[in-house]
Amino acid sequence: MIVDLVVRNCTVVTPAGRTPNSGVAVEDGEIVAVGRSDRLPDADRVVDGDGHVLVPGIVDCHIHNREPGLEYKEDWESATRAAAAGGVTTVVGMPNTDPVIDRPEHLELKFERGEASAHVDFQSYVVVTSENIDLIPAIDDAGALGYKIFLGSTVGDVPPPNDGEILEAMEKIRETGKRLGFHEENGEIIDHYTEKFQAEGRNEPIDHSHSRPVIAEREAVERMITFAEETGAKIHMYHVSSGSAAEAVARGKDRGVDVTAETTPHYLWFTEDVMREKGNPARIQPPIRNAAEREKLWEVGIDDGAIDCIATDHAPHTPEEKKVDDPFGNTWEAISGFVGLETEVPVMLSFVDQGRLTLEEWVRRHSTRPAQVWGMYPQKGSLQVGTDADFTIVDPEREWTLEDSNELHSKNCVTPFVGESFTGNVVSTVVRGEVVYEDGDVVGESGYGTRVDVD
């Protein structure tokens, strides 16, 4: 038997463990064998893994690809080009675009644009507002992966439903079997402190962080968990930034609520001191927290398991919008968000090198668990025979520094990770059996990526 592709001489790692001197065989875009290198079939193309680590393809369940409508920041092609270079085989786009993804025809437009230009596979969330609750069944029929509500002010100013409408939406979403995620910040608290700080002339980057205190995040998490407990809806907390919010998630899990959560590499890597050191380029919502909250996020979220997934909240903006030329200027004139698709794997591998988590634990949170949470498993997030041949090959020992954001592949590449040093990086990325990134170059074709089908 001769198959399309064989990758040999790797250490294959899944959440269940690791197997040295092994590899994967691929035929027609699906995995047909996983095992020892000397037992794999012959192939039209054979890739020598050179002893590196092969894992199920990374699934980033939280990116802002900006298309449709905001293509001057990013689009499907550039975002998924960055994903391929970052070892990410599946991405899920956020709905705060122009038009907002809030109805079937807008979702179909987002899918059509992705099919035309994506390098890796993709899906999308649909936002829930006061205006579209009755459309939830039709949105489900259109193929939405899941739903999102923005509870606090955020980029795009998508207004949240009121609490009664959220309860009604939860009941309707429960009937679809899908999951509802939240940007979990209490908008009234944020608005109060934002107005207060601006009136007092508190305009430094750290003031933006302090205008969105931990209590705003924790309260929103606890309130939505209470609503889910009442309605039986499955819920998710995006971009958990604090240990206190992770504790609230853990309490919800203990009560039997189907609540999942993600955090990001930047909340695990930085403390709020980055706002004093790098300024507005590090501005994000929720903000990066102090050292005590970061350590609690590690302890409760990662060590104790309250956090299910790692994602990026990849959010490109132009250098002008990020005030790169005036990083410590008036923070209220800057915008929140930065790119992350090409630094997420190096950050997590660096944590593995530091002993903060094992390779198996990393793979579980960065591939398998996101696919499970969002209904894409085992087609995504596994190395099971018969599933999509998505995998990422990494060198966990390579030491390097991101010297310049221009090394990255997004349209706009502002990131506080410039100047940071890592141990570990991506070697190759394979999507449904096609090598889309190798030897430092994106080699996959635009338009190869396709929408992930979900039930």
XYZ file of C-alpha atoms in Angstrom:
455
model
C 0.000 0.000 0.000
C 1.312 3.437 -0.974
C -0.373 6.403 0.733
C -0.220 10.131 0.018
C 1.923 11.266 2.950
C 3.917 9.739 5.770
C 5.650 11.681 8.534
C 8.265 9.567 10.319
C 10.783 9.900 13.124
C 8.745 12.001 15.543
C 7.673 11.755 19.126
C 3.897 11.634 18.815
C 2.156 13.344 21.734
C -1.554 13.267 22.615
C -3.279 13.870 25.955
C -2.960 10.116 26.568
C 0.847 10.104 26.390
C 3.838 10.159 24.068
C 5.370 7.616 21.705
C 8.949 8.111 20.426
C 10.188 7.155 16.948
C 6.661 7.258 15.570
C 4.649 9.003 12.913
C 1.441 9.352 10.921
C 0.246 8.082 7.535
C -2.287 10.025 5.469
C -4.510 9.124 2.518
C -7.142 11.413 0.945
C -6.801 13.945 3.732
C -7.498 11.462 6.542
C -5.270 9.671 9.012
C -4.948 5.999 8.079
C -2.263 4.943 10.563
C -0.431 6.187 13.629
C 2.451 4.145 14.950
C 6.116 3.260 14.909
C 8.020 4.739 11.997
C 9.247 1.385 10.730
C 5.688 0.040 10.540
C 4.156 2.885 8.537
C 3.403 2.280 4.835
C 5.292 3.696 1.885
C 4.115 7.070 0.591
C 4.276 9.407 -2.368
C 5.777 11.956 0.004
C 7.763 11.124 3.116
C 8.635 13.817 5.681
C 11.429 13.174 8.175
C 10.352 14.641 11.498
C 13.991 14.771 12.618
C 13.060 13.693 16.129
C 10.689 16.611 16.685
C 7.308 16.445 18.441
C 4.119 15.797 16.446
C 0.793 16.752 18.053
C -2.835 16.995 16.910
C -3.375 20.235 15.002
C -3.701 23.278 17.240
C -7.274 24.617 17.473
C -7.578 28.342 18.230
C -11.199 28.865 19.207
C -10.971 32.656 19.540
C -9.656 34.914 16.765
C -10.790 38.183 15.192
C -10.161 37.792 11.477
C -11.977 41.107 10.811
C -13.699 39.977 7.616
C -16.206 41.075 6.389
C -15.934 44.840 6.523
C -12.711 45.540 8.419
C -10.203 44.104 5.976
C -7.814 47.019 6.470
C -6.980 45.346 9.803
C -7.006 41.665 8.773
C -8.919 39.219 6.574
C -9.411 35.471 6.282
C -6.354 35.097 4.043
C -3.917 36.985 6.248
C -5.277 35.600 9.528
C -5.086 32.013 8.337
C -1.663 32.617 6.800
C -0.556 33.608 10.295
C -2.354 30.581 11.696
C -0.483 28.238 9.345
C 2.831 29.805 10.353
C 1.810 29.459 13.988
C 0.989 25.744 13.826
C -2.760 26.357 14.024
C -4.881 24.101 11.800
C -8.372 25.319 12.780
C -9.536 28.806 13.790
C -12.901 30.161 14.932
C -13.733 33.746 13.975
C -15.525 36.237 16.187
C -18.696 38.028 15.032
C -17.886 41.718 15.704
C -17.285 42.579 12.058
C -19.134 44.853 9.611
C -21.794 43.679 9.157
C -21.985 42.034 12.545
C -22.468 38.269 12.248
C -25.956 38.189 13.760
C -28.177 36.459 11.193
C -27.986 33.564 8.726
C -27.108 35.631 5.666
C -24.228 37.350 7.468
C -22.905 33.998 8.667
C -23.115 32.638 5.137
C -21.154 35.673 3.897
C -18.413 35.007 6.449
C -18.261 31.361 5.405
C -18.134 32.272 1.696
C -15.235 34.658 2.262
C -13.383 31.999 4.228
C -13.873 29.344 1.578
C -12.428 31.733 -0.994
C -9.190 32.581 0.785
C -8.413 30.637 3.983
C -5.201 28.628 4.330
C -6.484 26.513 7.259
C -9.904 25.252 8.326
C -12.320 27.582 10.084
C -15.652 28.219 11.733
C -17.498 31.216 13.191
C -19.572 32.308 16.147
C -22.771 34.339 15.877
C -23.476 37.232 18.236
C -26.696 37.360 20.255
C -28.307 40.782 20.718
C -31.738 42.074 21.678
C -32.654 42.037 17.984
C -32.023 38.436 16.916
C -33.131 36.061 19.672
C -35.983 34.762 17.520
C -33.458 33.977 14.763
C -31.489 31.477 16.847
C -33.087 28.360 15.272
C -32.416 29.688 11.753
C -28.854 30.620 12.703
C -28.347 27.096 13.966
C -29.603 25.719 10.661
C -27.071 27.932 8.865
C -24.215 26.078 10.562
C -23.039 28.297 13.422
C -20.459 26.679 15.688
C -21.763 28.541 18.733
C -22.941 31.877 20.047
C -21.471 34.908 21.803
C -22.754 37.736 23.954
C -20.627 40.804 24.690
C -21.521 41.761 28.260
C -19.174 44.742 28.511
C -18.012 47.447 26.137
C -15.637 46.102 23.522
C -14.291 46.762 20.039
C -17.258 47.195 17.721
C -19.627 48.368 20.479
C -22.029 45.459 20.100
C -24.721 46.092 22.748
C -25.619 43.221 25.068
C -29.153 41.971 25.594
C -30.693 42.689 28.993
C -30.721 39.939 31.608
C -34.232 38.775 30.729
C -33.288 38.505 27.080
C -30.136 36.576 28.010
C -32.254 34.052 29.896
C -34.561 33.685 26.902
C -31.592 33.300 24.555
C -30.090 30.634 26.808
C -33.304 28.641 26.652
C -33.390 28.809 22.850
C -29.687 27.951 22.500
C -30.101 25.028 24.892
C -32.579 23.547 22.418
C -29.959 23.678 19.637
C -27.397 21.765 21.703
C -24.792 24.469 20.986
C -22.776 26.483 23.493
C -23.101 30.181 24.351
C -19.924 32.091 25.188
C -19.464 35.449 26.881
C -17.167 38.405 26.881
C -17.565 38.418 30.634
C -17.173 41.921 32.039
C -19.821 43.933 33.899
C -20.436 46.910 31.637
C -21.807 49.215 34.330
C -18.694 48.825 36.467
C -16.414 49.453 33.494
C -18.371 52.482 32.295
C -18.323 54.007 35.795
C -14.565 53.770 36.231
C -13.810 54.758 32.650
C -15.802 57.972 33.022
C -14.323 58.623 36.482
C -10.716 58.133 35.358
C -11.155 60.288 32.269
C -12.676 63.087 34.345
C -9.719 62.868 36.723
C -7.196 63.037 33.893
C -5.934 59.507 34.489
C -4.808 58.770 30.949
C -1.889 56.351 31.261
C -2.046 52.805 29.841
C -2.229 51.286 33.324
C -5.329 53.404 33.974
C -7.185 51.561 31.230
C -6.326 48.311 32.998
C -7.549 49.570 36.349
C -10.788 50.888 34.825
C -11.745 47.254 34.180
C -11.202 45.706 37.640
C -11.259 41.997 38.449
C -14.660 42.338 40.150
C -16.186 43.304 36.781
C -14.996 40.008 35.328
C -15.787 37.848 38.348
C -19.319 39.223 38.741
C -20.127 38.606 35.088
C -18.849 35.017 35.297
C -20.880 34.311 38.414
C -24.058 35.883 37.021
C -23.918 33.915 33.766
C -23.226 30.684 35.666
C -26.314 31.359 37.775
C -28.366 31.924 34.611
C -27.021 28.702 33.076
C -27.841 26.806 36.262
C -31.429 28.024 35.899
C -31.809 27.337 32.172
C -29.617 24.270 31.633
C -27.688 26.021 28.862
C -24.091 25.105 28.032
C -21.895 28.181 28.462
C -18.298 29.254 27.897
C -16.149 32.044 29.304
C -13.851 33.596 26.720
C -10.430 35.059 27.603
C -10.485 34.540 31.403
C -7.834 36.972 32.627
C -7.786 36.542 36.407
C -7.465 33.839 38.997
C -10.550 35.210 40.734
C -12.635 34.605 37.605
C -11.128 31.124 37.279
C -12.229 30.436 40.858
C -15.768 31.431 39.887
C -15.633 29.012 36.946
C -14.409 26.253 39.268
C -17.320 26.864 41.651
C -19.739 26.616 38.736
C -18.237 23.318 37.629
C -18.500 22.022 41.197
C -22.219 22.876 41.161
C -22.713 20.786 38.043
C -23.130 23.657 35.585
C -21.853 22.902 32.073
C -19.445 25.839 32.038
C -16.166 25.782 30.148
C -13.479 28.441 29.969
C -10.414 29.558 28.082
C -7.452 31.720 28.897
C -4.764 33.148 26.659
C -0.975 32.989 26.529
C -0.668 36.691 27.330
C -2.567 36.392 30.632
C -0.278 33.528 31.654
C 2.939 35.247 30.469
C 2.682 38.923 31.423
C 1.593 40.900 34.477
C 0.113 44.376 34.404
C 3.680 45.714 34.627
C 3.754 45.260 30.849
C 1.475 48.305 30.625
C 4.177 50.383 32.314
C 6.931 48.801 30.214
C 5.330 48.621 26.739
C 2.253 50.804 27.050
C -0.698 50.912 24.676
C 0.501 48.101 22.378
C -0.296 45.772 25.328
C -3.753 47.232 25.908
C -6.427 44.527 25.733
C -9.868 43.716 27.149
C -10.070 42.216 29.729
C -6.732 43.714 30.765
C -3.603 41.856 31.811
C -3.708 41.466 35.611
C -1.303 41.841 38.516
C 1.147 39.140 39.591
C -1.097 37.735 42.328
C -4.017 37.256 39.928
C -1.732 35.709 37.322
C -0.368 33.199 39.834
C -3.886 32.347 40.974
C -4.866 31.873 37.315
C -2.057 29.343 36.996
C -2.953 27.568 40.226
C -6.736 27.422 39.860
C -7.044 27.577 36.099
C -4.192 25.390 34.903
C -3.004 23.300 37.850
C -6.481 22.593 39.267
C -8.227 22.443 35.900
C -10.787 25.267 35.875
C -9.523 26.389 32.452
C -10.388 24.026 29.587
C -8.791 25.739 26.599
C -5.944 27.936 25.424
C -6.871 30.503 22.752
C -5.417 33.828 21.647
C -8.105 36.473 21.194
C -5.963 37.346 18.147
C -7.092 40.917 17.412
C -5.139 42.894 14.803
C -5.261 46.687 14.612
C -3.151 49.171 12.681
C -0.097 50.722 14.363
C -1.920 54.045 14.272
C -4.918 52.611 16.140
C -2.586 51.067 18.715
C -0.642 54.366 19.137
C 2.646 52.585 18.485
C 4.406 55.904 17.907
C 3.105 57.207 21.250
C 2.919 54.062 23.418
C 2.567 55.936 26.699
C 0.251 58.632 25.408
C -3.433 59.078 26.195
C -4.670 55.507 26.497
C -8.295 56.448 25.816
C -7.254 57.324 22.250
C -5.792 53.831 21.705
C -7.667 50.643 20.850
C -7.580 47.269 22.581
C -6.241 44.035 21.119
C -3.127 42.601 19.485
C -2.077 39.616 17.379
C -1.281 36.205 18.844
C -1.565 33.409 16.289
C 2.194 33.075 15.779
C 3.266 33.387 19.392
C 0.763 31.096 21.117
C 2.630 27.836 20.479
C 6.063 29.251 21.399
C 4.654 30.694 24.633
C 3.046 27.408 25.633
C 6.143 25.393 24.712
C 8.185 27.788 26.840
C 5.920 27.005 29.768
C 6.506 23.303 29.082
C 10.260 23.971 29.114
C 9.870 25.777 32.451
C 7.993 22.806 33.928
C 4.710 24.683 34.362
C 2.835 21.957 32.447
C 3.613 18.807 30.447
C 3.432 18.369 26.697
C 0.365 16.179 27.205
C -1.378 18.863 29.276
C -0.543 21.492 26.672
C -1.976 19.377 23.831
C -5.141 18.713 25.802
C -5.858 22.418 26.303
C -4.635 23.702 22.948
C -6.057 21.060 20.624
C -8.218 18.289 22.030
C -10.272 20.204 24.566
C -11.175 23.183 22.312
C -12.395 20.714 19.680
C -14.461 18.888 22.299
C -15.930 22.045 23.830
C -17.089 23.362 20.463
C -18.337 20.098 18.951
C -15.530 19.497 16.423
C -13.981 16.437 18.099
C -12.707 13.913 17.022
C -12.579 15.270 13.467
C -10.403 18.018 14.902
C -8.161 17.806 17.962
C -7.292 14.120 17.694
C -4.994 11.760 15.814
C -7.613 9.055 15.470
C -7.664 6.919 12.342
C -10.376 8.139 9.973
C -10.284 11.765 11.130
C -8.882 14.851 9.423
C -5.095 14.651 9.036
C -4.411 17.865 10.950
C -1.185 17.933 12.912
C 1.520 20.287 14.044
C 5.226 19.480 14.284
C 7.192 21.491 16.832
C 10.789 21.765 18.002
C 10.412 22.121 21.789
C 14.095 22.969 22.276
C 14.660 25.795 19.803
C 15.594 29.032 21.594
C 14.719 32.267 19.825
C 13.575 35.849 20.283
C 10.847 37.721 18.407
C 12.951 40.685 17.353
C 10.455 42.497 15.137
C 6.725 42.235 14.509
C 7.459 42.366 10.776
C 8.553 38.730 11.097
C 4.860 37.850 11.482
C 2.289 37.190 8.742
C -0.824 39.181 9.701
C -1.742 42.424 7.932
C -1.056 44.313 11.162
C 1.319 42.770 13.651
C 1.424 44.914 16.780
C 2.129 42.697 19.802
C 3.719 43.073 23.242
C 5.576 39.819 22.573
C 8.171 41.704 20.502
C 11.412 41.390 22.448
C 10.307 38.278 24.326
C 12.398 35.095 24.198
C 11.013 31.583 23.840
C 12.026 27.956 23.989
C 10.127 26.056 21.299
C 8.696 26.846 17.896
C 6.674 25.447 14.998
C 8.446 23.370 12.347
C 5.551 22.285 10.095
C 1.780 22.561 9.889
C -0.402 20.006 8.088
C -4.106 20.533 7.323
C -6.100 17.562 6.006
C -2.907 15.970 4.736
C -1.534 19.047 2.971
C 1.644 20.673 4.272
C 0.728 24.362 4.586
C 3.813 25.560 6.471
C 7.380 24.250 6.478
C 10.947 25.533 6.648
C 9.807 28.992 7.724
C 7.444 29.533 4.790
C 3.679 29.340 4.304
C 3.423 26.952 1.355
C -0.296 26.173 1.397
C -2.646 27.742 -1.110
C -5.137 30.452 -0.259
C -8.604 28.916 -0.482
C -7.523 25.441 0.628
C -9.070 25.906 4.069
C -12.681 24.944 4.458
C -15.522 25.348 6.931
C -15.692 22.734 9.653
C -19.107 21.064 9.594
C -20.854 20.653 12.940
C -24.084 18.899 13.847
